[in-house]
Amino acid sequence: MASAPLDLDQLQTFISIADTGSFTRAAEEVHRTQSAVSMQMRRLEERIGKALFEKDGRTNRLTEEGEKLLSYARRMLRLNRETLAAFDDNSLEGHIRIGTPDDYADRFLPEIMARFSRSNPRVELSVICEPTPGLREHMKRGNLDIALVTHNDEHVQSELVRREPLLWVTSANHAVHEEKPLPMAFGRPNCIWRRAACDVLDRSGREYRVLFTSFSATVITAAVLSGLAVSILPECALRPGMRVLDEADGFGQLPDCMIGIMRGPTERPDLVEALARHIAESLDNITVPESVAAIEFPSIAALSMTRAKRGKPALISPGW
């Protein structure tokens, strides 16, 4: 294969097709005709030397090679934006306030902050860590510009950007999950994860008692790791020293954890939109740490983070 660089315009179109699920909608996004988009994809396939799409009835689907290219394409476009921003004298500047629960902060903020700061070195970030209900109140009072929150379909105030398993967890070094009644560590009573867990326990007739209540993920994690209680955590919050419990252990399936972006009224919508884009891209790029998935949690090593993200279409509408 020749060593000529890949065409970034072709990669942008390819990403648009994957995200919209349609050649037609992608053409609208990249401001090209559908025939031009089709030509771009033919040239990209010739350049890669692999088929990126395959027929599935009347629709097209990304091939395995197409899925592989998609990951690289997103990274290349992100790096391109960061490179241009580093030399842009008119780059964004100002101050933006972001909120997030501390369990999301621990797992997601390093990636989000690093990526955003590289692209926008003149923007100051202020971060507030509180549970989702508190962040909603801050939004109402105008104390936040944007927040990463637990998405709740009952309160359609956030844009869903990631979905991942919500799991029962206990200490890998203790048998607290076998105690009767079962000691539990939960967030506050208005926590939707707590309500979901209680519903599952009640339906199964499992006797339990709430031993610890805290809005702090650090406190909940400490209770689990010390062998004092069982709790529920999203996959992103798993830690070495924990054990995941499943139906074989007598624990029913929990609903997925849904993570969303909430925007507040702001005088700097450009900053908010830039940060929202970086959050979504960062969450797309984050998977379970190998040390956690492969060693401490063999039962979840096969969990696919593609369940998460933003509902990327499996099928792509015909276009060429």
mmCIF file of C-alpha atoms in Angstrom:
data_model
loop_
_atom_site.group_PDB
_atom_site.id
_atom_site.type_symbol
_atom_site.label_atom_id
_atom_site.label_comp_id
_atom_site.label_asym_id
_atom_site.label_seq_id
_atom_site.Cartn_x
_atom_site.Cartn_y
_atom_site.Cartn_z
ATOM 1 C CA MET A 1 0.000 0.000 0.000
ATOM 2 C CA ALA A 2 1.358 3.442 -0.919
ATOM 3 C CA SER A 3 2.550 5.678 1.905
ATOM 4 C CA ALA A 4 0.534 8.757 0.861
ATOM 5 C CA PRO A 5 -1.426 10.189 3.831
ATOM 6 C CA LEU A 6 -5.135 9.611 4.222
ATOM 7 C CA ASP A 7 -7.493 12.397 3.141
ATOM 8 C CA LEU A 8 -9.048 14.039 6.207
ATOM 9 C CA ASP A 9 -12.082 15.212 4.213
ATOM 10 C CA GLN A 10 -12.789 11.611 3.238
ATOM 11 C CA LEU A 11 -12.437 10.517 6.852
ATOM 12 C CA GLN A 12 -14.813 13.265 8.006
ATOM 13 C CA THR A 13 -17.392 12.098 5.499
ATOM 14 C CA PHE A 14 -16.858 8.484 6.576
ATOM 15 C CA ILE A 15 -17.484 9.455 10.232
ATOM 16 C CA SER A 16 -20.622 11.367 9.258
ATOM 17 C CA ILE A 17 -21.975 8.320 7.454
ATOM 18 C CA ALA A 18 -21.282 6.114 10.477
ATOM 19 C CA ASP A 19 -22.860 8.605 12.892
ATOM 20 C CA THR A 20 -25.974 9.396 10.863
ATOM 21 C CA GLY A 21 -26.483 5.940 9.409
ATOM 22 C CA SER A 22 -27.178 7.427 6.014
ATOM 23 C CA PHE A 23 -25.243 8.551 2.957
ATOM 24 C CA THR A 24 -27.957 11.112 2.290
ATOM 25 C CA ARG A 25 -27.841 12.714 5.749
ATOM 26 C CA ALA A 26 -24.048 12.578 5.738
ATOM 27 C CA ALA A 27 -24.030 14.461 2.429
ATOM 28 C CA GLU A 28 -26.124 17.196 4.053
ATOM 29 C CA GLU A 29 -23.745 17.379 7.030
ATOM 30 C CA VAL A 30 -20.593 17.716 4.942
ATOM 31 C CA HIS A 31 -22.299 19.959 2.348
ATOM 32 C CA ARG A 32 -21.686 17.688 -0.619
ATOM 33 C CA THR A 33 -23.903 15.935 -3.107
ATOM 34 C CA GLN A 34 -24.691 12.285 -2.497
ATOM 35 C CA SER A 35 -22.766 11.291 -5.614
ATOM 36 C CA ALA A 36 -19.703 13.183 -4.306
ATOM 37 C CA VAL A 37 -19.978 11.363 -0.983
ATOM 38 C CA SER A 38 -20.210 8.020 -2.769
ATOM 39 C CA MET A 39 -17.121 8.884 -4.814
ATOM 40 C CA GLN A 40 -15.242 9.838 -1.651
ATOM 41 C CA MET A 41 -16.036 6.466 -0.085
ATOM 42 C CA ARG A 42 -14.923 4.576 -3.186
ATOM 43 C CA ARG A 43 -11.619 6.419 -3.140
ATOM 44 C CA LEU A 44 -11.221 5.806 0.600
ATOM 45 C CA GLU A 45 -11.797 2.083 0.103
ATOM 46 C CA GLU A 46 -9.237 2.066 -2.710
ATOM 47 C CA ARG A 47 -6.769 3.888 -0.476
ATOM 48 C CA ILE A 48 -7.291 1.522 2.469
ATOM 49 C CA GLY A 49 -7.397 -1.529 0.239
ATOM 50 C CA LYS A 50 -10.360 -2.947 2.158
ATOM 51 C CA ALA A 51 -14.126 -2.894 1.790
ATOM 52 C CA LEU A 52 -15.596 -0.510 4.393
ATOM 53 C CA PHE A 53 -19.267 -1.238 3.677
ATOM 54 C CA GLU A 54 -21.218 -4.385 2.925
ATOM 55 C CA LYS A 55 -24.744 -4.890 1.658
ATOM 56 C CA ASP A 56 -27.434 -6.000 4.095
ATOM 57 C CA GLY A 57 -30.637 -6.193 2.109
ATOM 58 C CA ARG A 58 -31.370 -2.679 0.873
ATOM 59 C CA THR A 59 -28.986 -1.072 3.316
ATOM 60 C CA ASN A 60 -25.235 -0.875 3.840
ATOM 61 C CA ARG A 61 -23.421 -1.912 7.008
ATOM 62 C CA LEU A 62 -19.905 -1.120 8.195
ATOM 63 C CA THR A 63 -17.614 -4.110 7.716
ATOM 64 C CA GLU A 64 -15.205 -5.218 10.422
ATOM 65 C CA GLU A 65 -12.522 -3.190 8.638
ATOM 66 C CA GLY A 66 -14.922 -0.220 8.531
ATOM 67 C CA GLU A 67 -15.439 -0.407 12.300
ATOM 68 C CA LYS A 68 -11.676 -0.558 12.761
ATOM 69 C CA LEU A 69 -11.114 2.474 10.541
ATOM 70 C CA LEU A 70 -13.824 4.423 12.385
ATOM 71 C CA SER A 71 -11.826 4.378 15.615
ATOM 72 C CA TYR A 72 -8.677 5.623 13.854
ATOM 73 C CA ALA A 73 -10.616 8.228 11.869
ATOM 74 C CA ARG A 74 -12.097 9.772 15.018
ATOM 75 C CA ARG A 75 -8.654 10.011 16.599
ATOM 76 C CA MET A 76 -7.125 11.573 13.482
ATOM 77 C CA LEU A 77 -9.859 14.222 13.230
ATOM 78 C CA ARG A 78 -9.537 15.047 16.941
ATOM 79 C CA LEU A 79 -5.769 15.441 16.614
ATOM 80 C CA ASN A 80 -6.271 17.639 13.547
ATOM 81 C CA ARG A 81 -8.584 19.966 15.517
ATOM 82 C CA GLU A 82 -6.175 20.098 18.445
ATOM 83 C CA THR A 83 -3.266 20.916 16.129
ATOM 84 C CA LEU A 84 -5.129 23.757 14.436
ATOM 85 C CA ALA A 85 -6.320 25.132 17.781
ATOM 86 C CA ALA A 86 -2.753 25.251 19.086
ATOM 87 C CA PHE A 87 -1.864 27.769 16.355
ATOM 88 C CA ASP A 88 -5.142 29.681 16.265
ATOM 89 C CA ASP A 89 -4.721 33.242 17.559
ATOM 90 C CA ASN A 90 -8.515 33.546 17.615
ATOM 91 C CA SER A 91 -9.108 30.353 19.609
ATOM 92 C CA LEU A 92 -11.775 30.262 22.289
ATOM 93 C CA GLU A 93 -11.037 31.939 25.569
ATOM 94 C CA GLY A 94 -12.974 32.657 28.722
ATOM 95 C CA HIS A 95 -14.367 30.783 31.702
ATOM 96 C CA ILE A 96 -16.759 27.817 31.787
ATOM 97 C CA ARG A 97 -18.310 26.007 34.754
ATOM 98 C CA ILE A 98 -18.792 22.246 34.555
ATOM 99 C CA GLY A 99 -20.407 19.896 37.072
ATOM 100 C CA THR A 100 -20.230 16.127 37.459
ATOM 101 C CA PRO A 101 -20.793 13.444 40.113
ATOM 102 C CA ASP A 102 -17.512 12.408 41.701
ATOM 103 C CA ASP A 103 -17.646 8.839 40.360
ATOM 104 C CA TYR A 104 -17.781 10.211 36.809
ATOM 105 C CA ALA A 105 -15.142 12.807 37.658
ATOM 106 C CA ASP A 106 -12.663 10.154 38.734
ATOM 107 C CA ARG A 107 -13.076 8.092 35.581
ATOM 108 C CA PHE A 108 -13.888 10.623 32.870
ATOM 109 C CA LEU A 109 -12.560 14.063 33.805
ATOM 110 C CA PRO A 110 -8.839 13.355 33.197
ATOM 111 C CA GLU A 111 -9.534 12.524 29.554
ATOM 112 C CA ILE A 112 -12.070 15.330 29.101
ATOM 113 C CA MET A 113 -9.928 18.032 30.708
ATOM 114 C CA ALA A 114 -6.731 17.008 28.941
ATOM 115 C CA ARG A 115 -8.378 16.910 25.523
ATOM 116 C CA PHE A 116 -10.283 20.165 25.992
ATOM 117 C CA SER A 117 -7.313 22.065 27.452
ATOM 118 C CA ARG A 118 -5.040 21.040 24.582
ATOM 119 C CA SER A 119 -7.565 22.373 22.074
ATOM 120 C CA ASN A 120 -8.567 25.435 24.104
ATOM 121 C CA PRO A 121 -5.577 26.526 26.205
ATOM 122 C CA ARG A 122 -7.102 29.961 26.886
ATOM 123 C CA VAL A 123 -10.269 28.622 28.547
ATOM 124 C CA GLU A 124 -10.466 28.347 32.338
ATOM 125 C CA LEU A 125 -12.485 25.421 33.704
ATOM 126 C CA SER A 126 -14.245 25.480 37.096
ATOM 127 C CA VAL A 127 -15.429 22.062 38.260
ATOM 128 C CA ILE A 128 -18.153 21.222 40.795
ATOM 129 C CA CYS A 129 -18.579 17.613 41.962
ATOM 130 C CA GLU A 130 -22.051 16.777 43.265
ATOM 131 C CA PRO A 131 -24.726 14.128 42.657
ATOM 132 C CA THR A 132 -26.986 14.640 39.652
ATOM 133 C CA PRO A 133 -29.955 16.117 41.621
ATOM 134 C CA GLY A 134 -27.643 18.766 43.061
ATOM 135 C CA LEU A 135 -26.272 19.557 39.620
ATOM 136 C CA ARG A 136 -29.795 20.051 38.299
ATOM 137 C CA GLU A 137 -30.392 22.599 41.066
ATOM 138 C CA HIS A 138 -27.153 24.398 40.196
ATOM 139 C CA MET A 139 -28.338 24.547 36.588
ATOM 140 C CA LYS A 140 -31.653 26.095 37.642
ATOM 141 C CA ARG A 141 -29.832 28.734 39.685
ATOM 142 C CA GLY A 142 -27.442 29.563 36.853
ATOM 143 C CA ASN A 143 -24.377 28.280 38.716
ATOM 144 C CA LEU A 144 -23.284 25.900 35.951
ATOM 145 C CA ASP A 145 -22.872 26.107 32.185
ATOM 146 C CA ILE A 146 -22.726 22.372 31.471
ATOM 147 C CA ALA A 147 -22.867 19.140 33.451
ATOM 148 C CA LEU A 148 -22.155 15.463 32.959
ATOM 149 C CA VAL A 149 -25.068 13.753 34.721
ATOM 150 C CA THR A 150 -26.893 10.477 35.156
ATOM 151 C CA HIS A 151 -29.472 10.582 32.380
ATOM 152 C CA ASN A 152 -33.017 9.915 33.525
ATOM 153 C CA ASP A 153 -35.831 9.417 31.034
ATOM 154 C CA GLU A 154 -38.234 10.829 33.635
ATOM 155 C CA HIS A 155 -36.358 14.142 33.506
ATOM 156 C CA VAL A 156 -35.598 14.703 29.839
ATOM 157 C CA GLN A 157 -33.102 17.468 30.477
ATOM 158 C CA SER A 158 -29.932 15.879 29.179
ATOM 159 C CA GLU A 159 -28.562 14.489 25.929
ATOM 160 C CA LEU A 160 -27.649 10.803 26.240
ATOM 161 C CA VAL A 161 -23.988 10.305 25.294
ATOM 162 C CA ARG A 162 -23.005 6.997 26.910
ATOM 163 C CA ARG A 163 -24.638 3.810 28.142
ATOM 164 C CA GLU A 164 -22.900 1.147 30.190
ATOM 165 C CA PRO A 165 -23.784 -1.689 32.584
ATOM 166 C CA LEU A 166 -24.828 -0.979 36.168
ATOM 167 C CA LEU A 167 -23.356 -3.762 38.305
ATOM 168 C CA TRP A 168 -23.676 -5.309 41.767
ATOM 169 C CA VAL A 169 -20.277 -5.155 43.482
ATOM 170 C CA THR A 170 -18.761 -6.608 46.627
ATOM 171 C CA SER A 171 -15.273 -7.058 48.056
ATOM 172 C CA ALA A 172 -13.139 -9.699 46.342
ATOM 173 C CA ASN A 173 -11.670 -10.550 49.750
ATOM 174 C CA HIS A 174 -14.849 -10.875 51.835
ATOM 175 C CA ALA A 175 -18.165 -12.749 51.739
ATOM 176 C CA VAL A 176 -20.426 -9.907 52.808
ATOM 177 C CA HIS A 177 -22.746 -10.671 49.886
ATOM 178 C CA GLU A 178 -23.713 -13.926 51.638
ATOM 179 C CA GLU A 179 -24.879 -12.233 54.850
ATOM 180 C CA LYS A 180 -28.531 -12.099 55.906
ATOM 181 C CA PRO A 181 -29.903 -9.503 55.892
ATOM 182 C CA LEU A 182 -27.737 -8.192 53.086
ATOM 183 C CA PRO A 183 -25.880 -4.986 54.098
ATOM 184 C CA MET A 184 -26.052 -2.330 51.381
ATOM 185 C CA ALA A 185 -24.238 0.934 50.683
ATOM 186 C CA PHE A 186 -26.276 3.357 48.582
ATOM 187 C CA GLY A 187 -26.514 6.934 47.443
ATOM 188 C CA ARG A 188 -29.214 9.152 48.865
ATOM 189 C CA PRO A 189 -32.896 8.032 48.718
ATOM 190 C CA ASN A 190 -33.540 10.068 45.546
ATOM 191 C CA CYS A 191 -30.731 8.228 43.698
ATOM 192 C CA ILE A 192 -32.221 6.400 40.682
ATOM 193 C CA TRP A 193 -29.597 3.637 40.982
ATOM 194 C CA ARG A 194 -30.651 3.047 44.587
ATOM 195 C CA ARG A 195 -34.312 2.821 43.594
ATOM 196 C CA ALA A 196 -33.477 0.387 40.794
ATOM 197 C CA ALA A 197 -31.441 -1.849 43.121
ATOM 198 C CA CYS A 198 -34.141 -1.853 45.791
ATOM 199 C CA ASP A 199 -36.745 -2.804 43.176
ATOM 200 C CA VAL A 200 -34.635 -5.789 42.067
ATOM 201 C CA LEU A 201 -34.026 -6.918 45.666
ATOM 202 C CA ASP A 202 -37.694 -6.512 46.591
ATOM 203 C CA ARG A 203 -38.869 -8.514 43.564
ATOM 204 C CA SER A 204 -36.484 -11.333 44.421
ATOM 205 C CA GLY A 205 -37.603 -11.360 48.070
ATOM 206 C CA ARG A 206 -34.044 -10.685 49.230
ATOM 207 C CA GLU A 207 -33.857 -9.306 52.765
ATOM 208 C CA TYR A 208 -31.500 -6.335 53.028
ATOM 209 C CA ARG A 209 -30.706 -3.318 55.155
ATOM 210 C CA VAL A 210 -29.136 -0.027 54.147
ATOM 211 C CA LEU A 211 -25.992 0.252 56.240
ATOM 212 C CA PHE A 212 -24.361 3.253 54.575
ATOM 213 C CA THR A 213 -25.891 6.227 52.744
ATOM 214 C CA SER A 214 -23.729 8.842 51.042
ATOM 215 C CA PHE A 215 -23.657 10.967 47.893
ATOM 216 C CA SER A 216 -19.882 10.407 47.807
ATOM 217 C CA ALA A 217 -18.656 7.648 45.506
ATOM 218 C CA THR A 218 -15.479 7.520 47.595
ATOM 219 C CA VAL A 219 -17.492 6.552 50.687
ATOM 220 C CA ILE A 220 -19.491 3.901 48.814
ATOM 221 C CA THR A 221 -16.300 2.460 47.303
ATOM 222 C CA ALA A 222 -14.649 2.349 50.738
ATOM 223 C CA ALA A 223 -17.632 0.468 52.210
ATOM 224 C CA VAL A 224 -17.408 -2.122 49.426
ATOM 225 C CA LEU A 225 -13.638 -2.599 49.459
ATOM 226 C CA SER A 226 -13.555 -2.947 53.245
ATOM 227 C CA GLY A 227 -16.079 -5.772 53.073
ATOM 228 C CA LEU A 228 -18.789 -3.906 54.967
ATOM 229 C CA ALA A 229 -21.484 -3.775 52.296
ATOM 230 C CA VAL A 230 -22.612 -4.606 48.777
ATOM 231 C CA SER A 231 -23.374 -1.748 46.414
ATOM 232 C CA ILE A 232 -24.127 -0.944 42.788
ATOM 233 C CA LEU A 233 -21.729 0.919 40.524
ATOM 234 C CA PRO A 234 -21.500 1.674 36.824
ATOM 235 C CA GLU A 235 -18.839 -0.223 34.949
ATOM 236 C CA CYS A 236 -16.661 2.900 34.785
ATOM 237 C CA ALA A 237 -16.438 3.030 38.600
ATOM 238 C CA LEU A 238 -15.132 -0.515 39.156
ATOM 239 C CA ARG A 239 -11.920 -0.768 41.166
ATOM 240 C CA PRO A 240 -9.302 -3.467 41.752
ATOM 241 C CA GLY A 241 -10.299 -5.418 44.843
ATOM 242 C CA MET A 242 -13.973 -5.553 43.863
ATOM 243 C CA ARG A 243 -15.950 -8.535 42.659
ATOM 244 C CA VAL A 244 -18.912 -8.295 40.302
ATOM 245 C CA LEU A 245 -22.002 -10.256 41.393
ATOM 246 C CA ASP A 246 -24.489 -11.718 38.929
ATOM 247 C CA GLU A 247 -27.528 -13.969 38.765
ATOM 248 C CA ALA A 248 -25.437 -16.999 39.754
ATOM 249 C CA ASP A 249 -24.829 -15.198 43.051
ATOM 250 C CA GLY A 250 -28.519 -14.436 43.453
ATOM 251 C CA PHE A 251 -28.453 -10.866 42.177
ATOM 252 C CA GLY A 252 -30.840 -9.910 39.385
ATOM 253 C CA GLN A 253 -29.989 -7.790 36.362
ATOM 254 C CA LEU A 254 -29.968 -4.025 36.809
ATOM 255 C CA PRO A 255 -30.896 -1.416 34.202
ATOM 256 C CA ASP A 256 -28.066 0.221 32.306
ATOM 257 C CA CYS A 257 -26.387 3.347 33.614
ATOM 258 C CA MET A 258 -27.092 6.184 31.191
ATOM 259 C CA ILE A 259 -24.834 9.232 31.135
ATOM 260 C CA GLY A 260 -25.926 12.509 29.616
ATOM 261 C CA ILE A 261 -24.862 16.097 29.006
ATOM 262 C CA MET A 262 -27.002 18.889 30.447
ATOM 263 C CA ARG A 263 -26.611 22.448 29.212
ATOM 264 C CA GLY A 264 -27.570 25.527 31.204
ATOM 265 C CA PRO A 265 -28.351 29.079 30.080
ATOM 266 C CA THR A 266 -25.060 30.736 29.227
ATOM 267 C CA GLU A 267 -23.633 33.823 27.594
ATOM 268 C CA ARG A 268 -20.951 31.677 25.939
ATOM 269 C CA PRO A 269 -22.758 29.003 23.905
ATOM 270 C CA ASP A 270 -19.608 28.604 21.800
ATOM 271 C CA LEU A 271 -17.658 27.439 24.852
ATOM 272 C CA VAL A 272 -20.472 25.148 25.998
ATOM 273 C CA GLU A 273 -20.800 23.508 22.588
ATOM 274 C CA ALA A 274 -17.032 23.071 22.307
ATOM 275 C CA LEU A 275 -16.854 21.402 25.713
ATOM 276 C CA ALA A 276 -19.935 19.259 24.994
ATOM 277 C CA ARG A 277 -18.269 17.995 21.819
ATOM 278 C CA HIS A 278 -15.088 17.163 23.714
ATOM 279 C CA ILE A 279 -17.069 15.329 26.403
ATOM 280 C CA ALA A 280 -18.913 13.205 23.842
ATOM 281 C CA GLU A 281 -15.703 12.424 21.949
ATOM 282 C CA SER A 282 -13.828 11.606 25.157
ATOM 283 C CA LEU A 283 -16.533 9.218 26.352
ATOM 284 C CA ASP A 284 -16.475 7.515 22.964
ATOM 285 C CA ASN A 285 -12.759 6.939 23.477
ATOM 286 C CA ILE A 286 -12.900 5.521 27.029
ATOM 287 C CA THR A 287 -13.098 1.790 27.739
ATOM 288 C CA VAL A 288 -12.683 -0.347 30.857
ATOM 289 C CA PRO A 289 -9.020 -0.332 31.968
ATOM 290 C CA GLU A 290 -7.360 -3.597 30.930
ATOM 291 C CA SER A 291 -5.999 -4.187 34.440
ATOM 292 C CA VAL A 292 -9.544 -4.040 35.803
ATOM 293 C CA ALA A 293 -11.424 -5.946 33.119
ATOM 294 C CA ALA A 294 -8.909 -8.715 32.532
ATOM 295 C CA ILE A 295 -7.611 -9.409 36.041
ATOM 296 C CA GLU A 296 -10.080 -8.343 38.689
ATOM 297 C CA PHE A 297 -13.286 -8.796 36.745
ATOM 298 C CA PRO A 298 -12.978 -11.756 34.382
ATOM 299 C CA SER A 299 -16.773 -12.017 34.279
ATOM 300 C CA ILE A 300 -17.041 -8.606 32.607
ATOM 301 C CA ALA A 301 -14.032 -8.791 30.329
ATOM 302 C CA ALA A 302 -16.345 -9.435 27.399
ATOM 303 C CA LEU A 303 -18.680 -6.529 28.144
ATOM 304 C CA SER A 304 -18.761 -4.339 25.057
ATOM 305 C CA MET A 305 -18.528 -0.593 25.456
ATOM 306 C CA THR A 306 -20.215 -0.248 22.079
ATOM 307 C CA ARG A 307 -23.478 -0.699 24.016
ATOM 308 C CA ALA A 308 -22.622 2.695 25.393
ATOM 309 C CA LYS A 309 -22.113 5.694 23.240
ATOM 310 C CA ARG A 310 -24.843 7.424 21.286
ATOM 311 C CA GLY A 311 -26.808 4.713 19.589
ATOM 312 C CA LYS A 312 -24.626 4.481 16.502
ATOM 313 C CA PRO A 313 -26.795 2.923 13.771
ATOM 314 C CA ALA A 314 -25.953 -0.670 12.895
ATOM 315 C CA LEU A 315 -27.293 -0.193 9.398
ATOM 316 C CA ILE A 316 -26.529 2.543 6.938
ATOM 317 C CA SER A 317 -29.075 3.693 4.411
ATOM 318 C CA PRO A 318 -28.304 3.053 0.757
ATOM 319 C CA GLY A 319 -26.269 5.674 -0.981
ATOM 320 C CA TRP A 320 -24.002 3.980 -3.456
#
